[in-house]
Amino acid sequence: FWIETVKRIFKEKGKVPVYNFFNVVEDGVYHISVLLIDLSCLIYGNGYSDEMIFLLSKEVEFWKFNRYYFNGSKQIIDSLFKLNNAVYKLDVHRNIYRCQKVNPAFNYASGKLQMGDKRRLDELASLSQAFSKAYDGTEMDLEKCKRLIWDGIINDNFYQWNDNNKICSIAQTINGEQHDFPVIGHFYTNPLFRNKGFGASLIHSLTTGLLKNGNDFVMLVADATNTASNKVFINVGYEKTGEYLRGYKEA
């Protein structure tokens, strides 16, 4: 969101109001970056102290905020709101995970990892549609899902876990211009095949392949409210490195 916002500011040349843009740093260790635009305050950092939160609150003039979205590092935003005795309505809460080494004692479910099968595009698109609905409530058009899946298959980055010719789970890897490391997304397990280890097997197998291909680590972002998915990632060998939120301050 930070990257896309900065790109939009430069691309639209003056059409996106920028009210403030600053960093709060301490001892060259902790770093918080703040970008304040129309209707949204973006706050990201790698850690903080009480003094940094005080300086952040003062510089951004927190007391003036009304009907605003806050996006970024959950712990920092939580501390900012606590300092000001304020509350927000939580819209989005994500856990951020990183894996440098998979769990060697992992037991695979039956079946195997395969590239997305273009002959089963309709089935894959339906699972993709269900993923969007479950992940952020988006009602994706089926034809749009088909195009997205097709692009993933053509680019060799869309995967499925097959067992007895049944597609049990899907996932996609994202790299490209935004990252110099792979990110696993679009992870969804068919409700008919849950609690059988298929989703975990897909993530473990896919992560293993990405690490063997020379990547130092693999990242993924998960819905923090989905306990089952979060348990899967930890069992595979992922470690939580942070939390992201989008909250709305009404008054």
Short mmCIF file of C-alpha atoms in Angstrom, two decimals:
data_model
loop_
_atom_site.label_atom_id
_atom_site.label_comp_id
_atom_site.label_asym_id
_atom_site.label_seq_id
_atom_site.Cartn_x
_atom_site.Cartn_y
_atom_site.Cartn_z
CA PHE A 1 0.00 0.00 0.00
CA TRP A 2 2.92 2.31 0.81
CA ILE A 3 4.60 1.60 -2.54
CA GLU A 4 1.38 2.01 -4.53
CA THR A 5 0.55 5.29 -2.73
CA VAL A 6 3.97 6.80 -3.46
CA LYS A 7 3.70 5.72 -7.11
CA ARG A 8 0.25 7.33 -7.34
CA ILE A 9 1.54 10.60 -5.86
CA PHE A 10 4.21 10.90 -8.55
CA LYS A 11 2.06 9.57 -11.39
CA GLU A 12 -0.89 11.87 -10.78
CA LYS A 13 1.36 14.93 -10.29
CA GLY A 14 -0.32 17.11 -7.70
CA LYS A 15 -3.73 15.44 -7.74
CA VAL A 16 -3.06 13.54 -4.49
CA PRO A 17 -2.74 16.00 -1.58
CA VAL A 18 0.35 15.33 0.55
CA TYR A 19 0.10 17.05 3.94
CA ASN A 20 3.17 15.62 5.64
CA PHE A 21 6.01 13.19 4.97
CA PHE A 22 8.66 12.53 7.63
CA ASN A 23 10.74 9.97 9.51
CA VAL A 24 11.24 9.42 13.23
CA VAL A 25 14.54 7.63 13.99
CA GLU A 26 16.35 6.60 17.16
CA ASP A 27 20.00 5.57 17.52
CA GLY A 28 20.10 4.33 13.94
CA VAL A 29 18.13 1.27 15.07
CA TYR A 30 14.43 2.13 15.09
CA HIS A 31 12.88 3.86 12.10
CA ILE A 32 9.29 5.04 11.54
CA SER A 33 8.16 6.54 8.23
CA VAL A 34 4.96 8.57 8.01
CA LEU A 35 3.08 9.72 4.92
CA LEU A 36 -0.05 11.79 5.40
CA ILE A 37 -2.32 12.15 2.36
CA ASP A 38 -5.97 12.91 1.79
CA LEU A 39 -8.11 10.62 4.02
CA SER A 40 -5.24 8.29 4.97
CA CYS A 41 -2.22 8.32 7.27
CA LEU A 42 0.41 5.68 6.45
CA ILE A 43 2.75 4.67 9.29
CA TYR A 44 5.38 1.96 8.88
CA GLY A 45 8.36 1.07 11.06
CA ASN A 46 10.72 -1.61 12.32
CA GLY A 47 10.31 -0.80 16.01
CA TYR A 48 9.74 2.12 18.36
CA SER A 49 10.21 3.66 21.78
CA ASP A 50 7.80 5.75 23.87
CA GLU A 51 9.71 8.90 22.93
CA MET A 52 9.36 8.13 19.21
CA ILE A 53 5.60 7.69 19.59
CA PHE A 54 5.41 11.04 21.41
CA LEU A 55 7.37 12.77 18.61
CA LEU A 56 5.24 11.02 15.97
CA SER A 57 2.02 12.19 17.64
CA LYS A 58 3.29 15.76 17.92
CA GLU A 59 4.60 16.03 14.36
CA VAL A 60 1.51 14.51 12.74
CA GLU A 61 -0.77 16.60 15.01
CA PHE A 62 -2.85 13.58 15.93
CA TRP A 63 -5.44 15.57 17.88
CA LYS A 64 -6.67 17.15 14.62
CA PHE A 65 -7.68 13.83 13.03
CA ASN A 66 -11.34 13.15 12.35
CA ARG A 67 -12.78 10.54 9.96
CA TYR A 68 -9.38 9.26 8.81
CA TYR A 69 -7.87 5.91 7.88
CA PHE A 70 -4.63 4.74 9.45
CA ASN A 71 -2.62 2.10 7.58
CA GLY A 72 0.61 0.36 8.54
CA SER A 73 2.45 -1.29 11.42
CA LYS A 74 -0.12 -2.37 14.00
CA GLN A 75 2.01 -2.04 17.15
CA ILE A 76 3.10 1.49 16.27
CA ILE A 77 -0.43 2.63 15.41
CA ASP A 78 -1.80 0.95 18.56
CA SER A 79 0.76 2.87 20.67
CA LEU A 80 -0.09 6.14 18.94
CA PHE A 81 -3.80 5.70 19.67
CA LYS A 82 -3.12 4.60 23.25
CA LEU A 83 -1.02 7.71 23.89
CA ASN A 84 -3.94 9.87 22.77
CA ASN A 85 -6.67 7.82 24.50
CA ALA A 86 -8.24 7.26 21.09
CA VAL A 87 -9.84 4.25 19.39
CA TYR A 88 -10.20 3.07 15.80
CA LYS A 89 -12.52 0.66 14.03
CA LEU A 90 -10.43 -2.23 12.69
CA ASP A 91 -11.10 -2.84 8.99
CA VAL A 92 -8.15 -5.03 8.02
CA HIS A 93 -5.72 -7.01 10.18
CA ARG A 94 -2.92 -9.02 8.56
CA ASN A 95 -0.04 -11.11 9.91
CA ILE A 96 3.22 -10.93 7.96
CA TYR A 97 5.34 -14.09 7.84
CA ARG A 98 8.83 -14.97 6.65
CA CYS A 99 10.44 -18.38 6.13
CA GLN A 100 14.18 -19.00 5.75
CA LYS A 101 14.05 -22.72 6.49
CA VAL A 102 11.10 -25.09 6.28
CA ASN A 103 10.21 -27.51 9.06
CA PRO A 104 12.25 -30.68 8.26
CA ALA A 105 9.91 -32.91 10.30
CA PHE A 106 6.87 -32.00 8.19
CA ASN A 107 4.63 -34.89 7.07
CA TYR A 108 3.04 -34.50 3.65
CA ALA A 109 -0.57 -35.33 2.86
CA SER A 110 -1.38 -37.58 -0.08
CA GLY A 111 -1.18 -36.03 -3.52
CA LYS A 112 1.38 -33.66 -5.03
CA LEU A 113 2.13 -30.07 -6.03
CA GLN A 114 1.47 -29.18 -9.68
CA MET A 115 1.41 -26.09 -11.86
CA GLY A 116 -2.08 -24.73 -12.49
CA ASP A 117 -3.91 -26.86 -15.05
CA LYS A 118 -5.36 -24.66 -17.80
CA ARG A 119 -7.74 -27.48 -18.75
CA ARG A 120 -9.44 -26.93 -15.38
CA LEU A 121 -9.60 -23.15 -15.60
CA ASP A 122 -13.28 -22.95 -14.57
CA GLU A 123 -12.62 -24.93 -11.40
CA LEU A 124 -9.54 -22.88 -10.51
CA ALA A 125 -11.43 -19.63 -11.15
CA SER A 126 -14.22 -20.71 -8.79
CA LEU A 127 -11.65 -21.37 -6.05
CA SER A 128 -10.04 -18.00 -6.77
CA GLN A 129 -13.43 -16.33 -6.48
CA ALA A 130 -13.99 -18.04 -3.10
CA PHE A 131 -10.52 -16.90 -1.96
CA SER A 132 -11.31 -13.22 -2.67
CA LYS A 133 -14.60 -13.49 -0.80
CA ALA A 134 -12.94 -15.10 2.24
CA TYR A 135 -9.81 -12.89 2.27
CA ASP A 136 -11.27 -9.41 2.06
CA GLY A 137 -14.95 -9.77 1.21
CA THR A 138 -14.45 -8.89 -2.48
CA GLU A 139 -17.06 -10.29 -4.89
CA MET A 140 -14.80 -10.99 -7.88
CA ASP A 141 -16.32 -11.49 -11.32
CA LEU A 142 -15.76 -15.08 -12.48
CA GLU A 143 -14.44 -14.00 -15.89
CA LYS A 144 -11.92 -11.70 -14.22
CA CYS A 145 -10.81 -14.60 -12.02
CA LYS A 146 -10.31 -16.70 -15.14
CA ARG A 147 -8.08 -14.03 -16.68
CA LEU A 148 -6.03 -13.73 -13.49
CA ILE A 149 -5.58 -17.50 -13.23
CA TRP A 150 -4.71 -17.76 -16.92
CA ASP A 151 -2.00 -15.10 -16.53
CA GLY A 152 -0.64 -17.00 -13.53
CA ILE A 153 -0.51 -20.24 -15.48
CA ILE A 154 1.19 -18.56 -18.46
CA ASN A 155 3.76 -16.96 -16.12
CA ASP A 156 4.39 -20.27 -14.32
CA ASN A 157 3.49 -18.88 -10.90
CA PHE A 158 0.09 -20.44 -10.15
CA TYR A 159 0.01 -23.78 -8.31
CA GLN A 160 -2.44 -26.41 -7.18
CA TRP A 161 -2.33 -29.42 -4.84
CA ASN A 162 -3.85 -32.47 -6.51
CA ASP A 163 -5.02 -35.64 -4.82
CA ASN A 164 -6.81 -38.36 -6.81
CA ASN A 165 -7.43 -35.85 -9.61
CA LYS A 166 -9.11 -33.43 -7.17
CA ILE A 167 -7.83 -29.86 -6.78
CA CYS A 168 -7.62 -29.51 -3.00
CA SER A 169 -5.74 -26.25 -2.61
CA ILE A 170 -4.31 -23.35 -4.67
CA ALA A 171 -1.61 -20.68 -4.25
CA GLN A 172 0.34 -18.17 -6.32
CA THR A 173 3.83 -16.68 -6.07
CA ILE A 174 4.33 -12.96 -6.58
CA ASN A 175 7.65 -11.31 -7.37
CA GLY A 176 8.17 -8.81 -10.14
CA GLU A 177 8.96 -5.12 -9.75
CA GLN A 178 7.78 -4.66 -6.16
CA HIS A 179 9.97 -7.26 -4.44
CA ASP A 180 13.37 -8.88 -4.80
CA PHE A 181 12.03 -11.90 -2.89
CA PRO A 182 9.09 -14.24 -3.55
CA VAL A 183 5.75 -13.70 -1.81
CA ILE A 184 3.12 -16.47 -1.61
CA GLY A 185 -0.45 -15.29 -1.97
CA HIS A 186 -3.83 -16.38 -3.30
CA PHE A 187 -3.72 -19.32 -0.87
CA TYR A 188 -7.03 -21.12 -0.55
CA THR A 189 -8.11 -24.65 0.34
CA ASN A 190 -11.40 -26.06 -0.90
CA PRO A 191 -13.68 -26.38 2.18
CA LEU A 192 -14.42 -29.98 1.14
CA PHE A 193 -10.77 -30.90 1.67
CA ARG A 194 -9.81 -28.94 4.76
CA ASN A 195 -8.18 -30.35 7.92
CA LYS A 196 -6.45 -33.05 5.87
CA GLY A 197 -3.06 -31.34 5.45
CA PHE A 198 -3.45 -30.47 1.76
CA GLY A 199 -3.03 -26.69 2.20
CA ALA A 200 -0.04 -27.09 4.52
CA SER A 201 1.54 -29.56 2.08
CA LEU A 202 1.14 -27.10 -0.79
CA ILE A 203 2.76 -24.26 1.20
CA HIS A 204 5.61 -26.48 2.45
CA SER A 205 6.35 -27.91 -0.99
CA LEU A 206 6.15 -24.53 -2.72
CA THR A 207 8.31 -22.79 -0.09
CA THR A 208 10.89 -25.59 -0.29
CA GLY A 209 11.14 -25.13 -4.06
CA LEU A 210 11.49 -21.35 -3.81
CA LEU A 211 14.28 -21.63 -1.22
CA LYS A 212 16.11 -24.26 -3.26
CA ASN A 213 15.96 -21.91 -6.24
CA GLY A 214 18.33 -19.55 -4.43
CA ASN A 215 15.95 -17.24 -2.57
CA ASP A 216 17.17 -16.28 0.91
CA PHE A 217 13.62 -16.24 2.27
CA VAL A 218 9.96 -16.37 1.29
CA MET A 219 7.24 -14.03 2.56
CA LEU A 220 3.48 -14.28 2.85
CA VAL A 221 0.65 -12.21 4.30
CA ALA A 222 -2.30 -13.82 6.10
CA ASP A 223 -5.63 -12.74 7.48
CA ALA A 224 -4.89 -12.47 11.21
CA THR A 225 -8.44 -13.60 12.07
CA ASN A 226 -8.04 -16.91 10.20
CA THR A 227 -6.56 -19.12 12.94
CA ALA A 228 -6.42 -22.24 10.76
CA SER A 229 -4.32 -20.60 8.02
CA ASN A 230 -1.97 -18.97 10.53
CA LYS A 231 -1.41 -22.34 12.19
CA VAL A 232 -0.57 -23.86 8.80
CA PHE A 233 2.16 -21.28 8.13
CA ILE A 234 3.76 -21.74 11.55
CA ASN A 235 3.75 -25.55 11.16
CA VAL A 236 5.51 -25.18 7.79
CA GLY A 237 8.29 -23.10 9.36
CA TYR A 238 7.19 -19.49 8.90
CA GLU A 239 7.80 -16.91 11.62
CA LYS A 240 5.66 -13.85 12.18
CA THR A 241 7.68 -10.69 11.55
CA GLY A 242 4.96 -8.07 11.93
CA GLU A 243 1.32 -7.08 11.77
CA TYR A 244 -0.47 -4.72 9.38
CA LEU A 245 -3.73 -2.92 10.02
CA ARG A 246 -6.15 -0.54 8.40
CA GLY A 247 -8.21 1.24 11.02
CA TYR A 248 -10.74 4.04 10.82
CA LYS A 249 -10.76 6.90 13.32
CA GLU A 250 -14.21 8.44 13.46
CA ALA A 251 -13.58 11.22 15.98
#
